[in-house]
């Protein structure tokens, strides 16, 4: 397919200059309308699903408070996707279809700011969860003394600050903005992979040790029960992590392969469709919480029963 100068200039300085061009987008109005419908539906499901999760987490008292805070932070970012990033993305597509280039420019800038901020917070939060699970294994009884609600809250606030500052570079310079994305993503993924690798190696070593030194009695049963609960918590967090990677990976690959100056129309469409897959992650997470976390599932059931009672 013919390459076109999609940037509208030799050296684009901001992300907003890349995606508003009547010459370039005039051929894909039908696809953008289709994506607008899909994203509208996903925004509604993300809003309803994550609102329900937040209500359920507030009621549940069995989950360790720092862990609950981490999942609430994830649910808040997914909720923001449903009420902010998703609608803004639809507004961008509609502005392109209606050739409102003034609105297109500003909505596209805002979409990038909101999208990068929320995806960065999600990635940092999941990285924090992986490190938290590793600390629970390594620290043992000292875990609750070291990983406190106050420290977890400070880390969560720090994640939001880093994400907002990083996303703000999209208003300044494209190179700085992309560098932030690559560095942040690489750091989070490497940290997460190392944490889970250490966890599974330790669990494997512990399993071999237990098999070679079987000790009968109540203390052994309690230890086995604790290990089983720990494994379940680890796998629950890992499912959420893997789902995020699956939803984000296609978009990341397309972004990495996108030329800075010229772009085929197929690449532009690939960016839009894979961006929709990123938004899908926010609708899937509530189902994962209910499926993999027993306490959340029970709290959601009780919340739904109460809603039925009031209606």
Coordinates of C-alpha atoms in Angstrom, one line a residue:
X1 CA 0.0 0.0 0.0
X2 CA 1.2 3.5 -0.8
X3 CA 3.0 5.3 2.0
X4 CA 1.6 8.7 2.9
X5 CA 3.1 11.5 5.0
X6 CA 0.6 11.0 7.8
X7 CA 2.4 13.3 10.2
X8 CA 1.7 16.5 8.2
X9 CA 5.3 17.6 8.7
X10 CA 8.9 16.6 8.6
X11 CA 9.5 16.5 12.4
X12 CA 6.3 16.1 14.4
X13 CA 6.7 17.2 18.0
X14 CA 3.5 16.1 19.6
X15 CA 1.4 12.9 19.5
X16 CA -1.7 15.0 18.6
X17 CA -0.2 16.0 15.2
X18 CA -0.1 12.3 14.1
X19 CA -3.7 11.3 13.8
X20 CA -5.8 14.1 12.3
X21 CA -5.5 14.3 8.6
X22 CA -8.5 14.5 6.2
X23 CA -6.4 13.1 3.3
X24 CA -5.4 10.1 5.4
X25 CA -8.5 9.2 7.3
X26 CA -11.1 9.9 4.6
X27 CA -11.0 6.3 3.5
X28 CA -11.7 4.6 6.8
X29 CA -14.9 6.3 8.1
X30 CA -16.8 3.0 8.1
X31 CA -14.2 1.2 10.2
X32 CA -14.1 4.1 12.7
X33 CA -17.9 4.1 13.1
X34 CA -17.7 0.3 13.8
X35 CA -15.0 0.9 16.4
X36 CA -17.1 3.7 18.0
X37 CA -20.0 1.3 18.5
X38 CA -17.7 -1.4 19.9
X39 CA -15.9 1.0 22.3
X40 CA -19.2 2.5 23.5
X41 CA -20.4 -1.0 24.5
X42 CA -17.1 -1.8 26.2
X43 CA -17.1 1.5 28.1
X44 CA -20.5 0.7 29.6
X45 CA -19.4 -2.8 30.6
X46 CA -16.1 -1.5 32.1
X47 CA -18.0 1.1 34.1
X48 CA -20.7 -1.3 35.4
X49 CA -18.2 -4.2 36.1
X50 CA -15.6 -2.2 37.9
X51 CA -18.2 -0.3 39.9
X52 CA -19.5 -3.6 41.1
X53 CA -16.0 -4.8 42.0
X54 CA -15.3 -1.6 44.0
X55 CA -18.5 -2.0 45.9
X56 CA -17.7 -5.6 46.6
X57 CA -14.1 -4.9 47.7
X58 CA -15.4 -2.3 50.1
X59 CA -17.7 -4.8 51.8
X60 CA -15.2 -7.6 52.0
X61 CA -13.1 -7.8 55.2
X62 CA -11.3 -11.1 54.6
X63 CA -8.7 -9.9 52.0
X64 CA -5.5 -8.4 53.5
X65 CA -5.9 -4.6 53.4
X66 CA -2.8 -3.8 51.3
X67 CA -3.8 -6.5 48.7
X68 CA -7.3 -5.1 48.7
X69 CA -5.9 -1.6 48.0
X70 CA -3.9 -2.9 45.1
X71 CA -7.0 -4.5 43.5
X72 CA -9.1 -1.4 44.2
X73 CA -6.4 0.7 42.4
X74 CA -6.7 -1.6 39.4
X75 CA -10.5 -1.4 39.4
X76 CA -10.3 2.4 39.6
X77 CA -8.0 2.6 36.6
X78 CA -10.4 0.2 34.7
X79 CA -13.3 2.3 35.8
X80 CA -11.6 5.4 34.4
X81 CA -11.1 3.7 31.1
X82 CA -14.9 3.2 31.0
X83 CA -15.8 6.7 31.9
X84 CA -12.9 8.7 30.5
X85 CA -10.5 7.0 28.0
X86 CA -13.2 5.0 26.2
X87 CA -15.6 7.9 25.6
X88 CA -12.7 10.1 24.6
X89 CA -11.6 7.6 22.0
X90 CA -15.1 7.5 20.6
X91 CA -15.1 11.3 20.5
X92 CA -11.9 11.2 18.5
X93 CA -13.3 8.8 15.9
X94 CA -16.5 10.7 15.6
X95 CA -14.6 13.9 15.1
X96 CA -12.6 12.3 12.3
X97 CA -15.7 11.0 10.6
X98 CA -17.3 14.4 10.8
X99 CA -14.1 16.2 9.8
X100 CA -14.0 18.3 12.9
X101 CA -10.2 18.7 12.9
X102 CA -10.1 21.2 15.7
X103 CA -11.9 18.8 18.0
X104 CA -9.9 15.9 16.6
X105 CA -6.6 17.4 17.6
X106 CA -7.5 18.1 21.2
X107 CA -9.5 14.9 21.7
X108 CA -6.6 12.8 20.3
X109 CA -4.1 14.6 22.7
X110 CA -6.4 13.9 25.6
X111 CA -7.0 10.3 24.6
X112 CA -3.2 9.7 24.6
X113 CA -2.8 11.4 27.9
X114 CA -5.6 9.5 29.6
X115 CA -4.7 6.2 27.9
X116 CA -1.0 6.3 28.7
X117 CA -1.7 7.4 32.3
X118 CA -4.2 4.6 33.0
X119 CA -2.3 1.9 31.2
X120 CA 0.9 2.9 33.1
X121 CA -0.9 2.9 36.4
X122 CA -2.3 -0.6 35.7
X123 CA 1.1 -1.9 34.7
X124 CA 2.8 -0.4 37.8
X125 CA 0.1 -1.8 40.0
X126 CA 0.4 -5.3 38.6
X127 CA 4.2 -5.0 39.1
X128 CA 3.6 -4.0 42.7
X129 CA 1.3 -7.0 43.2
X130 CA 4.0 -9.4 41.8
X131 CA 6.6 -7.9 44.2
X132 CA 4.0 -8.0 47.0
X133 CA 3.5 -11.8 46.4
X134 CA 7.2 -12.3 46.4
X135 CA 7.7 -10.5 49.7
X136 CA 4.9 -12.5 51.3
X137 CA 6.9 -15.6 50.4
X138 CA 10.3 -14.3 51.5
X139 CA 9.3 -12.4 54.6
X140 CA 6.9 -15.0 56.1
X141 CA 5.6 -13.8 59.5
X142 CA 7.4 -10.4 59.0
X143 CA 5.3 -9.7 55.9
X144 CA 2.5 -7.9 57.6
X145 CA 4.9 -5.7 59.5
X146 CA 6.8 -4.7 56.4
X147 CA 4.0 -4.5 53.8
X148 CA 1.6 -2.1 55.6
X149 CA -1.5 -0.3 54.3
X150 CA 0.3 3.1 54.6
X151 CA 3.3 2.0 52.6
X152 CA 1.1 0.4 49.9
X153 CA -1.0 3.6 49.7
X154 CA 2.2 5.7 49.2
X155 CA 3.4 3.4 46.4
X156 CA 0.0 3.6 44.7
X157 CA 0.1 7.4 44.9
X158 CA 3.6 7.4 43.5
X159 CA 2.5 5.2 40.6
X160 CA -0.2 7.7 39.7
X161 CA 2.3 10.6 39.9
X162 CA 4.9 8.9 37.7
X163 CA 2.2 7.9 35.2
X164 CA 0.7 11.4 35.0
X165 CA 4.1 13.0 34.6
X166 CA 5.2 10.5 32.0
X167 CA 1.9 10.9 30.0
X168 CA 2.3 14.7 30.1
X169 CA 5.3 14.4 27.9
X170 CA 3.0 13.6 25.1
X171 CA 2.2 17.3 25.0
X172 CA 5.8 18.2 24.8
X173 CA 7.9 15.9 22.6
X174 CA 7.2 12.6 20.8
X175 CA 10.7 11.2 21.4
X176 CA 10.5 11.8 25.2
X177 CA 7.0 10.4 25.3
X178 CA 8.0 7.2 23.5
X179 CA 11.1 6.8 25.6
X180 CA 9.0 7.0 28.8
X181 CA 6.7 4.3 27.5
X182 CA 9.5 1.9 26.5
X183 CA 11.5 2.4 29.7
X184 CA 8.4 2.1 32.0
X185 CA 7.1 -1.0 30.2
X186 CA 10.5 -2.7 30.1
X187 CA 11.2 -2.0 33.8
X188 CA 7.7 -3.3 34.9
X189 CA 7.9 -6.4 32.7
X190 CA 11.4 -7.3 33.8
X191 CA 10.5 -6.8 37.5
X192 CA 7.4 -8.9 37.1
X193 CA 9.1 -11.7 35.3
X194 CA 11.9 -11.8 37.9
X195 CA 9.4 -11.8 40.8
X196 CA 7.2 -14.6 39.5
X197 CA 10.3 -16.6 38.4
X198 CA 11.6 -16.4 42.0
X199 CA 8.2 -17.3 43.4
X200 CA 7.8 -20.4 41.3
X201 CA 11.4 -21.6 41.9
X202 CA 10.9 -21.1 45.6
X203 CA 7.5 -23.0 45.5
X204 CA 9.1 -25.8 43.5
X205 CA 12.0 -26.1 46.0
X206 CA 9.6 -26.0 48.9
X207 CA 7.5 -28.7 47.3
X208 CA 10.5 -31.0 46.8
X209 CA 11.6 -30.4 50.4
X210 CA 8.2 -31.3 51.8
X211 CA 8.0 -34.4 49.7
X212 CA 11.4 -35.6 51.0
X213 CA 10.6 -34.7 54.7
X214 CA 7.0 -35.4 55.3
X215 CA 6.0 -34.4 58.8
X216 CA 2.7 -35.6 60.2
X217 CA 0.6 -33.5 62.5
X218 CA -1.5 -30.3 62.8
X219 CA 1.4 -27.9 62.1
X220 CA 2.1 -29.7 58.8
X221 CA -1.6 -29.4 57.8
X222 CA -1.7 -25.7 58.6
X223 CA 1.5 -25.1 56.6
X224 CA 0.0 -27.0 53.6
X225 CA -3.2 -25.0 53.9
X226 CA -1.2 -21.7 53.9
X227 CA 0.8 -22.7 50.9
X228 CA -2.3 -23.7 49.0
X229 CA -3.9 -20.3 49.8
X230 CA -0.6 -18.5 48.8
X231 CA -0.5 -20.4 45.5
X232 CA -4.1 -19.5 44.7
X233 CA -3.3 -15.8 45.4
X234 CA -0.3 -15.9 43.1
X235 CA -2.2 -17.6 40.3
X236 CA -5.0 -15.1 40.6
X237 CA -2.6 -12.2 40.2
X238 CA -0.8 -13.9 37.4
X239 CA -4.1 -14.4 35.5
X240 CA -4.7 -10.7 35.6
X241 CA -1.1 -10.0 34.5
X242 CA -1.2 -12.4 31.6
X243 CA -4.6 -11.0 30.4
X244 CA -3.1 -7.5 30.4
X245 CA -0.1 -8.6 28.4
X246 CA -2.4 -10.4 25.9
X247 CA -4.5 -7.3 25.4
X248 CA -1.6 -4.8 25.3
X249 CA 0.9 -6.8 23.3
X250 CA -0.6 -6.4 19.8
X251 CA -0.9 -2.6 20.3
X252 CA 2.7 -2.4 21.6
X253 CA 4.0 -4.4 18.6
X254 CA 2.2 -2.1 16.1
X255 CA 3.4 1.0 17.9
X256 CA 7.0 -0.3 17.8
X257 CA 6.7 -1.0 14.1
X258 CA 5.0 2.3 13.2
X259 CA 7.3 4.6 11.2
X260 CA 7.8 8.1 12.5
X261 CA 7.3 10.0 9.3
X262 CA 5.3 7.9 6.8
X263 CA 2.6 5.4 7.6
X264 CA 0.5 3.1 5.4
X265 CA -3.3 3.2 6.0
X266 CA -3.2 -0.4 7.2
X267 CA -0.9 0.6 10.1
X268 CA -3.2 3.3 11.1
X269 CA -6.2 0.9 11.2
X270 CA -4.1 -1.6 13.1
X271 CA -3.4 1.0 15.7
X272 CA -7.1 1.7 16.1
X273 CA -8.2 -1.9 16.3
X274 CA -5.4 -3.0 18.7
X275 CA -6.2 0.1 20.8
X276 CA -9.7 -1.2 21.2
X277 CA -8.2 -4.5 22.4
X278 CA -6.4 -2.5 25.1
X279 CA -9.7 -1.1 26.2
X280 CA -11.2 -4.6 26.3
X281 CA -8.8 -5.4 29.2
X282 CA -10.8 -3.1 31.5
X283 CA -14.0 -5.0 30.8
X284 CA -12.4 -8.4 31.3
X285 CA -10.8 -7.8 34.6
X286 CA -14.0 -7.8 36.7
X287 CA -14.8 -11.2 35.3
X288 CA -11.3 -12.4 36.2
X289 CA -11.6 -11.1 39.8
X290 CA -14.9 -13.0 40.2
X291 CA -13.5 -16.1 38.6
X292 CA -10.2 -16.4 40.4
X293 CA -10.7 -14.6 43.8
X294 CA -13.2 -16.5 45.9
X295 CA -13.6 -13.6 48.4
X296 CA -14.4 -11.1 45.6
X297 CA -16.8 -13.5 44.0
X298 CA -18.7 -14.0 47.2
X299 CA -18.9 -10.3 47.9
X300 CA -20.2 -9.6 44.3
X301 CA -22.9 -12.3 44.8
X302 CA -24.0 -10.6 48.1
X303 CA -24.0 -7.2 46.4
X304 CA -26.1 -8.4 43.5
X305 CA -28.5 -10.1 45.9
X306 CA -28.9 -6.8 47.8
X307 CA -29.5 -4.9 44.6
X308 CA -32.2 -7.4 43.7
X309 CA -33.8 -7.0 47.1
X310 CA -34.0 -3.2 46.8
X311 CA -35.4 -3.4 43.3

